[in-house]
PDB file of C-alpha atoms and ligand atoms in Angstrom:
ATOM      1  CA  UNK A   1      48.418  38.085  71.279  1.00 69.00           C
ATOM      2  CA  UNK A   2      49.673  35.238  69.121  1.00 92.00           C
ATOM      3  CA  UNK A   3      53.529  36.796  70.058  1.00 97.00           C
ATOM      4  CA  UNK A   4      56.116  34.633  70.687  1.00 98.00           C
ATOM      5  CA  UNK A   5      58.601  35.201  73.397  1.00 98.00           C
ATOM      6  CA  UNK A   6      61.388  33.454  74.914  1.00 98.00           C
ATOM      7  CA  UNK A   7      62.722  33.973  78.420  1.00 99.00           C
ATOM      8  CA  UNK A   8      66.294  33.516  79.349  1.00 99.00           C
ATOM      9  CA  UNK A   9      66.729  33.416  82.489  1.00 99.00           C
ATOM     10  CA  UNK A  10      69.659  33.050  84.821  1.00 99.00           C
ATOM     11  CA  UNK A  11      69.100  32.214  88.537  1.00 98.00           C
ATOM     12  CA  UNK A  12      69.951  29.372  90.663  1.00 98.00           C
ATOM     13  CA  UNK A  13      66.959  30.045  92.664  1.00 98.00           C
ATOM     14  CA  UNK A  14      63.424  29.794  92.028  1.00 98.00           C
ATOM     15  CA  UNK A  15      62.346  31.078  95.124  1.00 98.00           C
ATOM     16  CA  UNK A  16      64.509  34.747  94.622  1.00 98.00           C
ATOM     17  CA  UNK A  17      63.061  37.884  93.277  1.00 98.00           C
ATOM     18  CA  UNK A  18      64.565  36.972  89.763  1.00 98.00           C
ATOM     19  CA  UNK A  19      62.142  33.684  90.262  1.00 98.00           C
ATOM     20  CA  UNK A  20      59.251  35.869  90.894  1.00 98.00           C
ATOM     21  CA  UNK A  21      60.162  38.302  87.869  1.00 98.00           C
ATOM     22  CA  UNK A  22      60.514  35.367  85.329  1.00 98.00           C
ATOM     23  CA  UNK A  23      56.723  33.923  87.205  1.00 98.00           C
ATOM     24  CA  UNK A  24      54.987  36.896  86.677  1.00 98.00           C
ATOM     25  CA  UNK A  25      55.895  37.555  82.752  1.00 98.00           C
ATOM     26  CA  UNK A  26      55.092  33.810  81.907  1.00 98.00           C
ATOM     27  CA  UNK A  27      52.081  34.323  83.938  1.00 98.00           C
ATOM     28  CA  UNK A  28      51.173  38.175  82.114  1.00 98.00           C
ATOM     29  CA  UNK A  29      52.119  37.282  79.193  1.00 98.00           C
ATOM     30  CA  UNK A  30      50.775  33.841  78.746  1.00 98.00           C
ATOM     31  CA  UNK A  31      47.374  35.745  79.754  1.00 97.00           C
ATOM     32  CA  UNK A  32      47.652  37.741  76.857  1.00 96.00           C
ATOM     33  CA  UNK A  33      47.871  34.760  74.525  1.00 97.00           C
ATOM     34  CA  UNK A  34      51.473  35.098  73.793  1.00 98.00           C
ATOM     35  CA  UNK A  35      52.969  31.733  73.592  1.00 98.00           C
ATOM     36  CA  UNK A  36      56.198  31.628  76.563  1.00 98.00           C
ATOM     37  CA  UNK A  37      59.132  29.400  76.252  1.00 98.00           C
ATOM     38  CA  UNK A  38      61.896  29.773  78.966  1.00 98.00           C
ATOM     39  CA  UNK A  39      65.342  29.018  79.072  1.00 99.00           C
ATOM     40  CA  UNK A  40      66.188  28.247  82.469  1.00 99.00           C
ATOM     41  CA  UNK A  41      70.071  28.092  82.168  1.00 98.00           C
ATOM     42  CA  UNK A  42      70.891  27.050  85.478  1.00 99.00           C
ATOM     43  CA  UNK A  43      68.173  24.212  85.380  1.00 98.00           C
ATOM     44  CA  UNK A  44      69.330  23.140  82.176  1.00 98.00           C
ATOM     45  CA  UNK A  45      72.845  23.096  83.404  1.00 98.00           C
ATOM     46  CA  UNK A  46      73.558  25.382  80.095  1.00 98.00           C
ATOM     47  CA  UNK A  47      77.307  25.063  79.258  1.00 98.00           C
ATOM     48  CA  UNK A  48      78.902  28.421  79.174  1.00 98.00           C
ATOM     49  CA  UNK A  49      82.469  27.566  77.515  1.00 98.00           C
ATOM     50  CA  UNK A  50      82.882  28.352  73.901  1.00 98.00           C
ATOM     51  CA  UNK A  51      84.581  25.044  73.098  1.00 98.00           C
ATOM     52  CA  UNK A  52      85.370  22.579  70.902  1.00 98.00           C
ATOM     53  CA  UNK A  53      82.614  20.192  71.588  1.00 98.00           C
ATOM     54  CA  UNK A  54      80.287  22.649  69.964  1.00 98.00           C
ATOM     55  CA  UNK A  55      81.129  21.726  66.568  1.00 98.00           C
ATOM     56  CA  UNK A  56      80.021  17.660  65.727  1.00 98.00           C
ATOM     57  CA  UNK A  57      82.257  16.139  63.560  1.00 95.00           C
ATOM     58  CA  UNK A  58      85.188  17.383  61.836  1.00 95.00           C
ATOM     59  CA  UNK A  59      86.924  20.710  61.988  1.00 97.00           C
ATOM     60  CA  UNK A  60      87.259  22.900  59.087  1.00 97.00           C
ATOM     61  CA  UNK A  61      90.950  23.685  60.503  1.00 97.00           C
ATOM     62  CA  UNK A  62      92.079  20.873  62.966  1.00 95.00           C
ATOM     63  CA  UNK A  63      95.448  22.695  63.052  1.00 97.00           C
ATOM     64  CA  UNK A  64      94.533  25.453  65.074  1.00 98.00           C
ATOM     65  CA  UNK A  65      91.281  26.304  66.663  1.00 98.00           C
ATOM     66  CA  UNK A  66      89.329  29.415  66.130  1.00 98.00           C
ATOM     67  CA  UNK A  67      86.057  29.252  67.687  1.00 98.00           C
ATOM     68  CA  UNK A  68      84.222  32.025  65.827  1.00 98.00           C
ATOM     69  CA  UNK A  69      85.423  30.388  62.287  1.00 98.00           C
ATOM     70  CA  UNK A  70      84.956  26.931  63.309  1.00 98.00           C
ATOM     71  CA  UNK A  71      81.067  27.140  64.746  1.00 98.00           C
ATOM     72  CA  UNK A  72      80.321  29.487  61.880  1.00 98.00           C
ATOM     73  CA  UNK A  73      81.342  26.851  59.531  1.00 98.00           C
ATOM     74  CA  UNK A  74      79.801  24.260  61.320  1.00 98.00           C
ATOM     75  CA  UNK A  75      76.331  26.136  61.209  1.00 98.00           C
ATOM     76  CA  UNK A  76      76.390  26.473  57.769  1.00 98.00           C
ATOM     77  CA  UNK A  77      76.809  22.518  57.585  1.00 97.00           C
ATOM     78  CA  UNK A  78      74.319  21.793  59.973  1.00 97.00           C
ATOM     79  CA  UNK A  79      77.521  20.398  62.757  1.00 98.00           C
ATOM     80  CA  UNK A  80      76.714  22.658  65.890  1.00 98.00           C
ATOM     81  CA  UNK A  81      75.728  20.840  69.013  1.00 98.00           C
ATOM     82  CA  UNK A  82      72.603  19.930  69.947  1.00 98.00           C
ATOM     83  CA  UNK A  83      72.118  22.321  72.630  1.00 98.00           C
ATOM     84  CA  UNK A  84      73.439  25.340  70.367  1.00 98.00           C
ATOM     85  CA  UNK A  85      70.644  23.991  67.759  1.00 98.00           C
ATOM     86  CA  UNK A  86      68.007  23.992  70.076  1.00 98.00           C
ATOM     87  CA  UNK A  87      68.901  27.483  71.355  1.00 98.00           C
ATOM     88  CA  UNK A  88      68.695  28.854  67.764  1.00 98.00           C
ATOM     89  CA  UNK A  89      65.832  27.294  66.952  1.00 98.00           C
ATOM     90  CA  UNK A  90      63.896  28.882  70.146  1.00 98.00           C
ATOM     91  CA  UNK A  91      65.683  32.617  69.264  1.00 98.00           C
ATOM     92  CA  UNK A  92      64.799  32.338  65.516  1.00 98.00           C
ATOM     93  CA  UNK A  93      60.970  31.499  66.532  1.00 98.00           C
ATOM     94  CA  UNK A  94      60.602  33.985  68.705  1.00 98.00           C
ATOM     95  CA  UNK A  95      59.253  38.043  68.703  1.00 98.00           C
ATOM     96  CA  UNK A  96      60.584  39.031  71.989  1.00 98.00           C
ATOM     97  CA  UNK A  97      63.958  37.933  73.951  1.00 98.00           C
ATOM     98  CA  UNK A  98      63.475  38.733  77.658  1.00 99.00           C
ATOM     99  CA  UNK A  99      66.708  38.309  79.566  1.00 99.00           C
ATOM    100  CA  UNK A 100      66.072  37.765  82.940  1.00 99.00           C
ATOM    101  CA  UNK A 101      69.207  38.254  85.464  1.00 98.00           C
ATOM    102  CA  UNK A 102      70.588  39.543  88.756  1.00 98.00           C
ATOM    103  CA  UNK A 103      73.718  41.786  87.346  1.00 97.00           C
ATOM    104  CA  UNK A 104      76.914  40.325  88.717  1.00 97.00           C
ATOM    105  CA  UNK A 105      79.908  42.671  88.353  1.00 95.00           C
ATOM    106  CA  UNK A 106      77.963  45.388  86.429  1.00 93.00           C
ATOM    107  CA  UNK A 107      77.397  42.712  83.459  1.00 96.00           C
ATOM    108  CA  UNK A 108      75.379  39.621  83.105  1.00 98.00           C
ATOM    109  CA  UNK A 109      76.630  36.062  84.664  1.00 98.00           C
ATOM    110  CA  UNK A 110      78.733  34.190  82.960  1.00 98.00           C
ATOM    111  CA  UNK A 111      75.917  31.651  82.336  1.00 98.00           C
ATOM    112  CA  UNK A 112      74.332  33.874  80.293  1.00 98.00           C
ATOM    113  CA  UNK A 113      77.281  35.643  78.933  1.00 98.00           C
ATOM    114  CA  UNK A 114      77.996  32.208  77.694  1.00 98.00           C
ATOM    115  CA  UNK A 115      74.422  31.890  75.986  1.00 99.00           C
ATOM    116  CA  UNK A 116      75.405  34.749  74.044  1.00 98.00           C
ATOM    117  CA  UNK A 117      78.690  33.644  73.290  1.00 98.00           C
ATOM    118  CA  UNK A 118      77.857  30.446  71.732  1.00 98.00           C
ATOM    119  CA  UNK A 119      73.964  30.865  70.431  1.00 98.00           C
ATOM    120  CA  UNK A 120      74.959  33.829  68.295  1.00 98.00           C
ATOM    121  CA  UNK A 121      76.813  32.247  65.635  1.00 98.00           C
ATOM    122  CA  UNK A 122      78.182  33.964  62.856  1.00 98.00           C
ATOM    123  CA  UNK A 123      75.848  33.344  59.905  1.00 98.00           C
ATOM    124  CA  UNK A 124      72.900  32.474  62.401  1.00 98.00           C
ATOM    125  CA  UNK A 125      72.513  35.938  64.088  1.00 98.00           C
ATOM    126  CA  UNK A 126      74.486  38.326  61.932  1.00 98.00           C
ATOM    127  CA  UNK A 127      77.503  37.601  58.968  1.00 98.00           C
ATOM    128  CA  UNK A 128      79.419  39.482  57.081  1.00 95.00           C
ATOM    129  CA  UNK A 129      78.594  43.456  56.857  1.00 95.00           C
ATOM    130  CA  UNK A 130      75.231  41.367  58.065  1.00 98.00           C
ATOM    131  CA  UNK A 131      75.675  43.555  61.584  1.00 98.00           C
ATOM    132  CA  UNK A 132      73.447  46.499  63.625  1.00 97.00           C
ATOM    133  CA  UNK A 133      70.651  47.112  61.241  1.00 97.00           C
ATOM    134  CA  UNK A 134      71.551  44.655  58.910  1.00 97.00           C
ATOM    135  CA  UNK A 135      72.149  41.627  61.307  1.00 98.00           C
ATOM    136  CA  UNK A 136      70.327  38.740  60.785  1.00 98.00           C
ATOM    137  CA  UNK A 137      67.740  38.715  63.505  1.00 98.00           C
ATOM    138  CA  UNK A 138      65.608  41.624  62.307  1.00 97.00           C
ATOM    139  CA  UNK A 139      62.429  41.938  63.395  1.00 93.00           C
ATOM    140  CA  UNK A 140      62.940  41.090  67.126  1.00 98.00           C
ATOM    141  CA  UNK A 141      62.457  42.774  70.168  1.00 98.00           C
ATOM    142  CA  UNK A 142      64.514  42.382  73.322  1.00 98.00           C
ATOM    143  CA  UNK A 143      64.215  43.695  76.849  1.00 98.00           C
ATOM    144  CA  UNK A 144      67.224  43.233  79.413  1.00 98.00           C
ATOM    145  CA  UNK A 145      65.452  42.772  82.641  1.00 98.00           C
ATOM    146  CA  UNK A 146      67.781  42.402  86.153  1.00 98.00           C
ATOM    147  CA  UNK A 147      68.030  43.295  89.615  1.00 97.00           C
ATOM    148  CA  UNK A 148      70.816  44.941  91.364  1.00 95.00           C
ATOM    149  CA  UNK A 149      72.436  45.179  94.538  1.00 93.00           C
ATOM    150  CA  UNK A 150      72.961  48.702  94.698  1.00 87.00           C
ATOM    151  CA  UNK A 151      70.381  51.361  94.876  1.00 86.00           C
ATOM    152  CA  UNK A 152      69.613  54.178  92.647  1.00 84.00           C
ATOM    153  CA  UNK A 153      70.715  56.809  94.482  1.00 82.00           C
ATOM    154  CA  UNK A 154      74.081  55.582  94.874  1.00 80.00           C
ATOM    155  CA  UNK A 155      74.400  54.263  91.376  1.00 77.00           C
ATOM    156  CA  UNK A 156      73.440  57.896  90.398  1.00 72.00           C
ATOM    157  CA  UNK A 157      76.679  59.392  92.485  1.00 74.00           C
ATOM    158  CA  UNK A 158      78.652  56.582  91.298  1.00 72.00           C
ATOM    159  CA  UNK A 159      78.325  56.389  87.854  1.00 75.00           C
ATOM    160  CA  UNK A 160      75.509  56.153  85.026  1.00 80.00           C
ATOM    161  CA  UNK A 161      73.763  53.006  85.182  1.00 84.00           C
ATOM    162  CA  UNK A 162      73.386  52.852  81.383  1.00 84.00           C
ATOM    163  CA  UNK A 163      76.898  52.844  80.432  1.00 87.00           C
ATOM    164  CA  UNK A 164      76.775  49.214  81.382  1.00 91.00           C
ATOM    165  CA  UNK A 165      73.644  48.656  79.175  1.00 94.00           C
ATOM    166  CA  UNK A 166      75.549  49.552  76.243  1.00 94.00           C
ATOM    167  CA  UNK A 167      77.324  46.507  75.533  1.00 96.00           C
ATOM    168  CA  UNK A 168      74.512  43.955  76.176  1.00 97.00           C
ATOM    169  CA  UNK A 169      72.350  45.926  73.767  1.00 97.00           C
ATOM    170  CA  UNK A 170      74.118  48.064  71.359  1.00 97.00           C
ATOM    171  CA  UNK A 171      77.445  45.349  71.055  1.00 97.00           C
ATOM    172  CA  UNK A 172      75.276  42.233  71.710  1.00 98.00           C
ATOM    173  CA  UNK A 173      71.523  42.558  70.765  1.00 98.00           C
ATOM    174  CA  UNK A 174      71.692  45.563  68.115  1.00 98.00           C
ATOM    175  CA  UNK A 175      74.424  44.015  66.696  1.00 98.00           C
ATOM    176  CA  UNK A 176      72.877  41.190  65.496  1.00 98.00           C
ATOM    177  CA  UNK A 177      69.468  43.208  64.243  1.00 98.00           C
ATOM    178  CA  UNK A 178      67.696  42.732  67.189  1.00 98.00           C
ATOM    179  CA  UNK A 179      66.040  46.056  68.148  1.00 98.00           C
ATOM    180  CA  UNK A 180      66.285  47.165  72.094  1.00 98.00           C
ATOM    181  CA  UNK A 181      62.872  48.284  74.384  1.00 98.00           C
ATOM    182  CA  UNK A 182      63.697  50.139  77.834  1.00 97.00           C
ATOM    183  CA  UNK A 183      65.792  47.979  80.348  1.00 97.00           C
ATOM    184  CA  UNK A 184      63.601  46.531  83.336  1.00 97.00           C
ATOM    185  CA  UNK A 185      65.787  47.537  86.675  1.00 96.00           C
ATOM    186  CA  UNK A 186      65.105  46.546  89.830  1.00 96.00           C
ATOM    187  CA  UNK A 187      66.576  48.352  92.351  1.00 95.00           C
ATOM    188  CA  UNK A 188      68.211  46.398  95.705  1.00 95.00           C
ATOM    189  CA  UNK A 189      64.855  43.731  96.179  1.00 95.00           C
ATOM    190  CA  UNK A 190      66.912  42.497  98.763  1.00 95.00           C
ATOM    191  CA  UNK A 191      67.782  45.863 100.782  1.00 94.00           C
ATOM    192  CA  UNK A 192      63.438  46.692 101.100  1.00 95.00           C
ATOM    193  CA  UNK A 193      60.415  46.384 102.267  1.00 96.00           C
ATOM    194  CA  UNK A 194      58.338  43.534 101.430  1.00 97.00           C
ATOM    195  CA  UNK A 195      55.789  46.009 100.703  1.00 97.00           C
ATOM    196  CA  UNK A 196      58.385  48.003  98.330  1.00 97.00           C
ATOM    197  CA  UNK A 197      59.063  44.190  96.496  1.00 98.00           C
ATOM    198  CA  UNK A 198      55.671  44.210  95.654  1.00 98.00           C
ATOM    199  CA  UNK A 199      55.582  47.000  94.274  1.00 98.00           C
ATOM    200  CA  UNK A 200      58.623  46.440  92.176  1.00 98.00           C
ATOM    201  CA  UNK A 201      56.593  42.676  90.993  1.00 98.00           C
ATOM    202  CA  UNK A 202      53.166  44.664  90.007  1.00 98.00           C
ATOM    203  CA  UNK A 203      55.520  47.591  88.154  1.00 98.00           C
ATOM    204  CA  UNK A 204      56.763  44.685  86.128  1.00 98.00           C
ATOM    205  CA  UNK A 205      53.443  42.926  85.775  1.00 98.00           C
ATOM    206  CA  UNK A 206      51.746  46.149  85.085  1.00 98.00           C
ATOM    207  CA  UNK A 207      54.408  47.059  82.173  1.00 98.00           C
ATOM    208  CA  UNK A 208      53.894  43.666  80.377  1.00 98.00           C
ATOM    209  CA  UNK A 209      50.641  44.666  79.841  1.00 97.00           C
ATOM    210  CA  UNK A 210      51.690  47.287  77.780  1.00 97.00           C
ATOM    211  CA  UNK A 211      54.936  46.360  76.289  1.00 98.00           C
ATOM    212  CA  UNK A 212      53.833  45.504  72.844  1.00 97.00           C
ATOM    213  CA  UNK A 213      52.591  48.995  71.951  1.00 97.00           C
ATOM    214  CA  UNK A 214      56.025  50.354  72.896  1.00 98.00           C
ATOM    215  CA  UNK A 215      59.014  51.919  70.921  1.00 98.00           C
ATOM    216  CA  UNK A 216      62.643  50.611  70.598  1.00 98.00           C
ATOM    217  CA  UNK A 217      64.657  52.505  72.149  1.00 97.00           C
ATOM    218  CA  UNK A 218      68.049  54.153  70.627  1.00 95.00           C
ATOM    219  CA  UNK A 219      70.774  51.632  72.224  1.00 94.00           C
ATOM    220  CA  UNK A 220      73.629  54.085  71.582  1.00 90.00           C
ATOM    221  CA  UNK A 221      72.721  57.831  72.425  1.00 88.00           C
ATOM    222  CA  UNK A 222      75.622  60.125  71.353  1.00 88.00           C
ATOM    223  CA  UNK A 223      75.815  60.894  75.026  1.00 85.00           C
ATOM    224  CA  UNK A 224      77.693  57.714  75.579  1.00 85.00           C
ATOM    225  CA  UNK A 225      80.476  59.023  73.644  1.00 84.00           C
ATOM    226  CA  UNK A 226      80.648  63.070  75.571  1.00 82.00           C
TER     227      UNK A 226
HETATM  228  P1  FAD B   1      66.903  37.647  96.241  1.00 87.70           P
HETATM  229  O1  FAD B   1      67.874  37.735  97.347  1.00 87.70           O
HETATM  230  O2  FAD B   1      66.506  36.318  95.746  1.00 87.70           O
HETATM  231  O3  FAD B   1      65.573  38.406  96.620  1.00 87.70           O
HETATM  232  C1  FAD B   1      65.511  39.524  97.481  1.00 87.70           C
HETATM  233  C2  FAD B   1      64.371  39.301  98.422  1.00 87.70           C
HETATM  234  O4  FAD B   1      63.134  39.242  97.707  1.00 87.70           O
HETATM  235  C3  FAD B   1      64.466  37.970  99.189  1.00 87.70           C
HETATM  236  O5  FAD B   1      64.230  38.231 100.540  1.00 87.70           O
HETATM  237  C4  FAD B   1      63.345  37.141  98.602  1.00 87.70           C
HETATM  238  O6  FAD B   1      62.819  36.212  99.506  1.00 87.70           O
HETATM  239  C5  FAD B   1      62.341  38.201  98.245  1.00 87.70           C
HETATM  240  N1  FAD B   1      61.316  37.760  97.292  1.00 87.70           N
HETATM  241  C6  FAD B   1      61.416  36.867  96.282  1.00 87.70           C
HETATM  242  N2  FAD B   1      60.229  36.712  95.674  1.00 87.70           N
HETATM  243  C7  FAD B   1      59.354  37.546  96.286  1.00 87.70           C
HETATM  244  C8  FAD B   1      57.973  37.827  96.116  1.00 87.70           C
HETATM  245  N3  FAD B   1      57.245  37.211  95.163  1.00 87.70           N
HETATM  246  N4  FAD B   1      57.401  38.737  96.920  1.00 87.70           N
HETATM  247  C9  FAD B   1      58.118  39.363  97.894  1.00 87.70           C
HETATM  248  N5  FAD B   1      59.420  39.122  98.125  1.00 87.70           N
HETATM  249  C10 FAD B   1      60.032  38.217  97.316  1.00 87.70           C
HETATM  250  N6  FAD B   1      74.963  44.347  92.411  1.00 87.70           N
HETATM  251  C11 FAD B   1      75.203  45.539  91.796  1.00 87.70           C
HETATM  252  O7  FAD B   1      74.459  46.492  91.977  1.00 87.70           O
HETATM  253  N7  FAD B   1      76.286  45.682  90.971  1.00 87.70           N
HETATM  254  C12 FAD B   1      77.153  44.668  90.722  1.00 87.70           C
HETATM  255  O8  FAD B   1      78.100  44.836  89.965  1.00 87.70           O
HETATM  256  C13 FAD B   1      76.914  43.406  91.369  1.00 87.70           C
HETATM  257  N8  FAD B   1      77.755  42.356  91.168  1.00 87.70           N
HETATM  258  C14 FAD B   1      77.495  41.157  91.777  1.00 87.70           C
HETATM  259  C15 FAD B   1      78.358  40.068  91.558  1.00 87.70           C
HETATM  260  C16 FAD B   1      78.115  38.841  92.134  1.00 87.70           C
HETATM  261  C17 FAD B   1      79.032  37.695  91.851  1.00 87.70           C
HETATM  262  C18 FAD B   1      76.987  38.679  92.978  1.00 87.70           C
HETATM  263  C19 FAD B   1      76.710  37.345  93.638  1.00 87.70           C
HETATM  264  C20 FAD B   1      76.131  39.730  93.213  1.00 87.70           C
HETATM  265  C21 FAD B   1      76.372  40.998  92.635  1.00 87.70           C
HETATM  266  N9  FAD B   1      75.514  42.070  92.840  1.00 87.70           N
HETATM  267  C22 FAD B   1      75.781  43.281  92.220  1.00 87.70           C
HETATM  268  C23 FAD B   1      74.286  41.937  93.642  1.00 87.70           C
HETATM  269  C24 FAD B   1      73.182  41.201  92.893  1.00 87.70           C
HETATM  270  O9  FAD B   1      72.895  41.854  91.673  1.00 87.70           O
HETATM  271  C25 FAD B   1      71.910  41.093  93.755  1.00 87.70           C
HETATM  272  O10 FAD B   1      72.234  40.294  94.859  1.00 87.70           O
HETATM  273  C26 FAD B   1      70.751  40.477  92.995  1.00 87.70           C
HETATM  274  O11 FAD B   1      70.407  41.295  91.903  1.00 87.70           O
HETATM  275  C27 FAD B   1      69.518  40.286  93.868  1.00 87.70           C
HETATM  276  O12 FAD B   1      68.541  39.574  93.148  1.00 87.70           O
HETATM  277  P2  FAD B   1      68.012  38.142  93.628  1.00 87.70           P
HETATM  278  O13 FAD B   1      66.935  37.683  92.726  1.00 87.70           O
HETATM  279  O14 FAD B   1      69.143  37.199  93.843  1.00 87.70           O
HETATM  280  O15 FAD B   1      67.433  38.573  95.040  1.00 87.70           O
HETATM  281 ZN1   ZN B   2      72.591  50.294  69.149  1.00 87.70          ZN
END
């Protein structure tokens, strides 16, 4: 109660499983008094290219462009863009990051790729030997939630599903401070039952109800390395 959370979420569709996912955590946890804000990226017709336009004003180098310099210098003036501010602004207020998203090509669209890209600014979410543990957005919890095509079983012939969680949440989110709870996977929505969907929907509901009492997990297991 009282926790802030902030929902990014990346589907074109408000009507798809991903829809009903992002529905029933504003609906849970705006129930438990947390207050909800959600990113819709599609919606907001989120720009995903690290450009030039995010920095206002003049460039620290005009003579060649480095993105990573140039936005972290324009933070520390106050010269990002105005979407880029409001993104921050919604990340630094918040407890929880939920990151809602069907996986596309083992990783997270490009939409939301491109939220990380350009919202995670040097010298907003980590800086200098500022990184992992030290980053700048201690503190927070975040939760990868997405839906995938393929099923279980053949994901566990095919290869380890959590290999691809490592660089969302050790590279991305622990990089920057934030501390990792247990993916949210939902297994091929489209491929069963309505009765199995459900089920999946209430596992989710049912987990929010729970989620603040739980642990961060460890987002690189030497396993990963073997
Ligand atoms: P939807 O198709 O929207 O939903 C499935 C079904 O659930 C629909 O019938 C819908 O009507 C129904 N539904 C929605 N809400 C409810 C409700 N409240 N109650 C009951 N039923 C409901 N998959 C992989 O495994 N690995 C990959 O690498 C991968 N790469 C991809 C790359 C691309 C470019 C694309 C387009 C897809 C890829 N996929 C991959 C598949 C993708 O991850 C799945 O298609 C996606 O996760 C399905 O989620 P959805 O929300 O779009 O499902
Ligand atoms: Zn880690």
């Amino acid at each position: 109660p009282g926790k802030k959370v902030l929902i990014v979420y990346a589907h074109q569709e408000p009507k798809s499983f991903n829809g009903s996912l992002l529905k029933i955590a504003v609906e849970e946890l705006t129930k438990q008094g947390c207050s909800v804000t959600v990113s819709d990226l599609y919606a907001m017709q989120f720009e995903p290219r690290a450009t030039r336009n995010d920095i206002v004003g003049h460039l620290h180098n005009s003579e060649a462009f480095n993105y990573g310099v140039e936005t972290w210098e324009a933070y520390k003036r106050g010269g990002l863009s105005k979407d880029l501010v409001e993104e921050q602004k919604k990340v630094q207020e918040a407890d929880l990051l939920i990151f809602q998203f069907p996986l596309f090509w083992f990783n997270m669209p490009a939409i939301l790729k491109g939220w990380m890209d350009r919202v995670l600014v040097q010298g907003f979410a980590y800086d200098l030997s500022k990184v992992y543990d030290g980053g700048l957005l201690q503190d927070k919890l975040s939760l990868f939630s997405f839906t995938m095509g393929g099923s279980k079983e053949k994901y566990a012939i095919r290869g380890d599903i959590r290999y691809l969680l490592w660089p969302m949440q050790h590279g991305i989110m622990h990089f920057c401070g934030v501390k990792v709870l247990e993916p949210h996977i939902c297994y091929t929505p489209e491929n069963v039952s309505e009765e199995k969907r459900k089920e999946m929907l209430a596992a989710w509901s049912q987990r929010l109800k729970t989620l603040w009492k739980e642990e961060p997990i460890d987002c690189s297991p030497e396993w990963y390395f073997k």
